[in-house]
Amino acid sequence: MSNILVTGGAGYIGSVTARELARAGYRVVVIDNLSKGHREALPEGVTFVEGDIGDVSLIKKLVWSYDVDRVIHFAAYSLVGESFEKPELYFENNLIKGVRLIGACVESGVRHFVLSSTAAVYGDPLEIPIPESHPLTPKNPYGFSKLGLEDVLRSYSQTHGLNVAFLRYFNAAGAASGGMIGEDHAPETHLIPIIFQTALKKREKVYVFGGDYDTPDGTAIRDYIHVQDLARAHILVLEAMENGLPHEAYNLGVGRGYSVLEVLTEAQEACGLTIPYEIVGRRVGDPPVLVADNRRFTREFDWQPEYGNLRDILVSAWQWHRVHPDGYGNGESHGAI
Ligand code: UFG
């Protein structure tokens, strides 16, 4: 079985995927600088190296000494709002360091590279559900930083024969390992953690951003995919990459959207508590609807989400928040993916 380097493996999606990889028999080396990730989220059975993705000599050393032939790159800043305020942070951390990481990997012999990408590369959707062929017109620095890495990888694929895959996530949600691994960002900006923090009375109410969208109930619609389903999708991609993939980009979503008010209603059912909310103005940069056309992935990989409905995702998220009202408890992270 191959040796794999997972960047950002102490983050939310990265840690769940690293665990699944180890279970599937991969020898996993995690690199994470813990600026956003959590040591507590690191799975057992992986080698952990505290370090930075922009450290070219460290990356080369890791690839050589652990005989790494494939990489999944999660490490990134991922808050859209923050990326408007501090674009330089996103270009430096996500793009510049990402380019250094990719170059170091290629130079030291990595053959397969999977990028954790995002629906934010599409910008405001011209059609719903969004196919991978949709124009790539990001509307925020976060989306631009991820699209930049897609382009760099596309180029290395042409010039160096690097096998690449861009997995464009929609809204990752839910918890893994029976509620022991979950979302913990500081500051928290994501809807589902905020809803359950409100259920736990850690917040007074949920502010619903925008009640005047052109949607059935006026609130914004998103496609929520369980983090465990995302992790499983990565393993399918890695297995298939060996023989070359028919495409580079794949949407990872359930293919069904829920409005903010629907999420709130379902969340109240999931936890059995009343969750106060107030509808306020729109949040800058939020598209009204983001729903994946996931047919490319479901057909090519014969994949269906195990968590096909929102209620199950919310029950799983509640398991985590109920037992970890303060997350991992160190309050120092800032939105690791
Ligand atoms: N929302 C609220 N109130 C809140 C928080 C969120 O109403 O307190 C709304 C948002 O306006 C949005 C929906 O809930 O309509 C979901 O918001 P999240 O912040 O949970 O997620 P986003 O859709 O903004 O972000 C996700 C990923 C990003 C990715 C982005 C692509 O988390 O990494 O999709 O646009 F970049």
XYZ file of C-alpha atoms and ligand atoms in Angstrom:
373
model
C 0.000 0.000 0.000
C 1.178 3.498 -0.829
C 2.533 6.139 1.454
C 0.529 9.335 1.433
C 1.219 12.843 2.657
C -1.846 14.657 4.008
C -1.434 18.396 4.517
C -3.786 19.949 7.062
C -4.513 16.528 8.530
C -5.345 18.050 11.924
C -8.174 20.128 10.417
C -11.831 19.238 10.135
C -12.028 17.447 6.776
C -8.318 16.551 6.753
C -8.407 14.675 10.060
C -11.472 12.646 9.111
C -9.914 11.750 5.763
C -6.558 10.867 7.352
C -8.371 8.485 9.682
C -10.209 6.816 6.788
C -6.951 6.490 4.848
C -5.215 4.817 7.779
C -8.183 2.452 8.131
C -7.981 1.657 4.418
C -4.367 0.571 4.896
C -2.455 3.619 3.643
C 0.654 4.693 5.533
C -0.288 8.285 6.329
C 2.072 11.162 7.084
C 0.278 14.305 8.262
C 1.878 17.723 8.042
C 0.082 20.516 9.864
C 1.373 23.697 11.496
C -1.533 23.612 14.000
C -2.329 27.264 13.267
C -5.878 26.118 12.549
C -5.930 22.403 13.143
C -6.178 20.596 16.460
C -3.696 18.093 17.820
C -6.673 16.309 19.438
C -8.180 15.661 16.014
C -5.134 13.739 14.769
C -6.052 10.127 14.226
C -4.165 7.220 15.727
C -1.908 5.293 13.431
C -0.625 8.269 11.420
C 2.804 9.893 11.529
C 2.468 13.539 12.541
C 4.970 16.223 11.555
C 4.398 19.743 12.868
C 5.491 21.995 10.037
C 4.541 24.353 7.273
C 3.475 23.537 3.725
C 5.641 26.397 2.429
C 8.809 24.829 3.853
C 10.216 23.345 0.648
C 13.150 21.508 2.218
C 10.896 19.928 4.866
C 8.409 18.784 2.216
C 11.177 17.244 0.092
C 12.657 15.559 3.144
C 9.263 14.084 4.060
C 8.591 12.838 0.538
C 12.019 11.174 0.347
C 12.235 9.775 3.847
C 8.685 8.370 3.889
C 8.757 7.364 0.221
C 5.578 9.337 -0.479
C 4.059 8.943 -3.934
C 0.740 10.729 -3.403
C -0.496 13.842 -1.618
C -3.855 15.190 -0.496
C -3.625 18.908 0.155
C -6.152 20.249 2.693
C -4.118 22.873 4.538
C -5.658 26.280 3.810
C -7.437 29.280 5.205
C -11.088 28.839 4.302
C -13.250 31.688 5.534
C -14.801 33.655 2.695
C -15.496 36.733 4.848
C -11.966 36.809 6.244
C -10.584 36.494 2.724
C -12.268 39.801 1.803
C -10.731 41.505 4.827
C -7.233 40.018 4.502
C -6.745 38.879 0.915
C -2.944 38.930 1.294
C -3.245 36.233 3.971
C -5.151 34.000 1.576
C -2.826 34.590 -1.368
C 0.256 34.027 0.772
C -0.946 31.000 2.707
C -3.151 29.241 0.179
C -1.640 30.241 -3.131
C 2.061 31.058 -2.665
C 2.737 28.342 -0.106
C 0.549 25.955 -2.094
C 2.643 26.574 -5.223
C 5.823 25.911 -3.213
C 4.324 22.706 -1.852
C 3.315 21.456 -5.291
C 6.726 22.294 -6.783
C 8.558 20.516 -3.962
C 6.318 17.466 -4.371
C 6.834 17.256 -8.130
C 10.603 17.735 -7.808
C 10.854 14.953 -5.281
C 8.868 12.436 -7.291
C 5.220 12.607 -6.130
C 3.009 11.110 -8.867
C -0.544 11.843 -7.671
C -1.884 15.079 -6.175
C -5.428 15.641 -4.867
C -6.467 19.226 -4.135
C -9.145 20.095 -1.638
C -11.017 22.672 -3.723
C -14.336 24.431 -3.317
C -17.617 25.501 -4.865
C -16.270 29.034 -4.371
C -14.339 28.637 -7.669
C -17.646 29.026 -9.549
C -18.693 32.420 -8.142
C -22.373 33.304 -8.500
C -23.963 30.343 -10.268
C -25.418 30.846 -13.722
C -27.236 27.518 -13.480
C -28.408 25.234 -10.669
C -27.317 22.545 -10.031
C -23.776 23.651 -10.866
C -21.851 21.352 -13.236
C -18.060 21.204 -13.293
C -18.185 22.855 -16.738
C -19.639 26.038 -15.197
C -17.480 29.146 -15.808
C -14.798 29.574 -13.159
C -15.361 33.138 -11.965
C -14.673 33.310 -8.215
C -16.134 36.227 -6.300
C -13.754 36.275 -3.357
C -10.006 35.893 -2.633
C -10.575 32.465 -1.086
C -12.102 31.173 -4.325
C -9.331 32.792 -6.381
C -6.646 31.191 -4.214
C -8.093 27.714 -4.782
C -8.637 28.275 -8.497
C -5.005 29.413 -8.760
C -3.857 26.084 -7.345
C -6.125 24.196 -9.745
C -4.405 26.041 -12.630
C -0.929 25.311 -11.308
C -1.765 21.628 -10.978
C -3.290 21.571 -14.462
C -0.030 22.953 -15.759
C 2.106 20.345 -13.936
C -0.220 17.691 -15.264
C 0.534 18.818 -18.835
C 4.258 19.424 -18.436
C 5.253 16.718 -15.922
C 2.512 14.110 -16.225
C 1.400 14.695 -12.628
C -1.924 12.950 -11.980
C -4.227 15.546 -10.449
C -7.735 15.757 -9.040
C -9.588 18.832 -7.783
C -12.390 17.950 -5.419
C -14.764 20.881 -5.212
C -16.599 20.612 -1.934
C -19.945 22.180 -1.310
C -20.857 22.610 2.393
C -19.058 20.084 4.583
C -20.995 19.243 7.732
C -21.494 16.640 10.447
C -19.134 14.799 12.762
C -17.142 11.576 12.646
C -16.050 8.823 15.006
C -19.340 8.769 16.896
C -19.244 12.516 17.487
C -15.631 12.642 18.716
C -14.287 14.570 15.703
C -16.193 17.650 14.595
C -16.146 21.272 13.551
C -14.265 23.730 15.755
C -13.443 27.108 14.270
C -12.638 30.354 16.065
C -14.314 32.595 15.269
C -17.146 30.315 14.203
C -18.906 31.525 11.073
C -20.530 28.333 9.766
C -24.267 27.904 9.997
C -24.615 24.462 11.585
C -22.108 24.972 14.440
C -23.718 28.360 15.131
C -27.183 26.784 15.248
C -26.090 24.167 17.793
C -24.126 26.682 19.869
C -27.396 28.603 20.070
C -29.272 25.437 21.072
C -26.698 25.059 23.858
C -27.345 28.673 24.895
C -23.803 29.741 24.081
C -25.353 32.301 21.739
C -28.568 34.236 22.163
C -29.919 33.602 18.679
C -29.027 32.662 15.136
C -28.820 35.605 12.770
C -30.185 34.451 9.431
C -28.327 36.376 6.748
C -30.904 37.475 4.193
C -34.627 36.787 3.994
C -35.141 38.368 0.594
C -33.352 35.967 -1.765
C -35.192 34.639 -4.775
C -35.753 31.253 -3.094
C -38.993 29.632 -1.854
C -38.657 30.934 1.728
C -36.353 33.869 0.950
C -33.267 32.402 2.661
C -30.106 31.111 0.992
C -29.811 27.517 -0.141
C -26.760 25.246 0.302
C -25.858 21.629 -0.425
C -24.650 20.001 2.812
C -22.419 16.942 2.512
C -21.322 14.825 5.459
C -17.605 14.961 6.250
C -17.415 11.152 6.334
C -18.866 10.980 2.821
C -16.245 13.493 1.717
C -13.506 11.362 3.279
C -14.740 8.232 1.506
C -14.824 10.113 -1.797
C -11.112 10.943 -1.422
C -10.254 7.283 -1.030
C -12.201 6.346 -4.159
C -10.354 9.041 -6.092
C -6.940 7.895 -4.861
C -7.659 4.314 -5.831
C -8.835 5.301 -9.309
C -5.964 7.736 -9.948
C -3.533 4.890 -10.346
C -5.001 4.230 -13.792
C -5.630 7.885 -14.699
C -8.892 9.743 -14.168
C -11.210 10.768 -17.011
C -11.549 14.254 -15.482
C -9.599 16.576 -13.220
C -12.445 18.364 -11.418
C -15.240 16.732 -9.435
C -18.053 18.336 -7.462
C -18.628 16.755 -4.093
C -22.115 17.483 -2.854
C -25.316 15.575 -2.221
C -27.060 17.316 -5.111
C -29.902 18.649 -2.993
C -30.154 22.068 -1.399
C -31.696 23.251 1.866
C -32.503 26.799 2.873
C -31.189 28.333 6.077
C -34.692 28.131 7.578
C -35.009 24.475 6.584
C -31.677 23.761 8.282
C -32.936 25.532 11.402
C -36.189 23.552 11.466
C -34.420 20.228 10.910
C -31.817 21.107 13.541
C -34.534 21.733 16.128
C -35.921 18.278 15.347
C -32.457 16.741 15.563
C -31.691 18.141 19.024
C -35.211 18.494 20.423
C -34.576 22.088 21.488
C -35.984 25.421 20.404
C -33.482 27.610 18.591
C -34.275 31.337 18.471
C -33.396 33.225 15.313
C -33.751 36.586 13.671
C -33.643 37.410 9.976
C -31.121 40.187 9.250
C -29.425 41.602 6.150
C -27.489 39.521 3.630
C -23.839 38.604 4.262
C -21.475 40.125 1.686
C -20.322 37.650 -0.937
C -22.945 34.951 -0.258
C -24.425 33.434 -3.435
C -28.196 32.823 -3.100
C -28.039 29.147 -4.073
C -25.183 26.620 -4.238
C -26.185 23.099 -5.197
C -23.846 20.587 -6.827
C -24.492 18.735 -10.009
C -22.739 15.653 -8.619
C -23.463 13.284 -11.502
C -19.902 13.201 -12.790
C -18.717 11.824 -9.456
C -21.674 9.546 -8.700
C -21.478 7.901 -12.135
C -17.735 7.542 -12.509
C -17.211 6.305 -8.971
C -20.509 4.508 -8.409
C -20.842 6.622 -5.270
C -23.838 7.676 -3.234
C -23.652 9.632 0.012
C -24.359 7.514 3.072
C -25.788 10.629 4.700
C -28.276 11.400 1.972
C -30.617 13.518 4.050
C -30.021 16.606 6.112
C -31.569 15.236 9.312
C -28.934 12.489 9.576
C -26.154 15.021 9.011
C -27.580 17.262 11.730
C -28.014 14.397 14.203
C -24.352 13.572 13.644
C -23.283 17.225 14.103
C -25.372 17.462 17.283
C -23.589 14.387 18.726
C -20.354 16.374 18.528
C -21.615 19.767 19.732
C -23.616 18.308 22.650
C -20.540 16.574 24.046
C -18.037 19.271 22.992
C -19.796 22.591 23.632
C -16.402 24.318 23.518
C -15.034 22.253 20.645
C -11.602 20.834 21.367
C -11.363 23.401 24.107
C -8.245 25.346 23.160
C -10.099 28.154 21.394
C -7.140 28.964 19.203
C -8.102 27.719 15.790
C -9.397 29.807 12.944
C -11.284 27.775 10.459
C -9.138 24.864 9.354
C -10.623 22.753 6.661
N -25.622 31.723 7.570
C -26.543 32.432 8.325
N -26.181 32.760 9.609
C -24.981 32.432 10.156
C -24.061 31.695 9.361
C -24.415 31.374 8.075
O -27.628 32.750 7.880
O -24.725 32.785 11.315
C -25.994 31.352 6.204
C -25.028 31.893 5.169
O -25.385 33.211 4.832
C -25.189 30.876 4.034
C -25.487 29.570 4.784
O -25.921 29.952 6.079
O -26.281 31.210 3.252
C -24.266 28.679 4.918
O -23.212 29.462 5.448
P -21.823 28.848 5.952
O -21.023 29.973 6.487
O -22.077 27.688 6.854
O -21.166 28.255 4.636
P -20.859 29.000 3.257
O -21.885 28.500 2.280
O -20.728 30.455 3.402
O -19.395 28.483 2.974
C -19.129 27.261 2.400
C -17.778 26.757 2.878
C -16.685 27.669 2.348
C -16.812 27.800 0.862
C -18.182 28.332 0.511
C -18.373 28.453 -0.982
O -17.734 26.714 4.276
O -15.430 27.122 2.665
O -19.172 27.430 1.010
O -19.138 29.590 -1.229
F -15.915 28.671 0.376
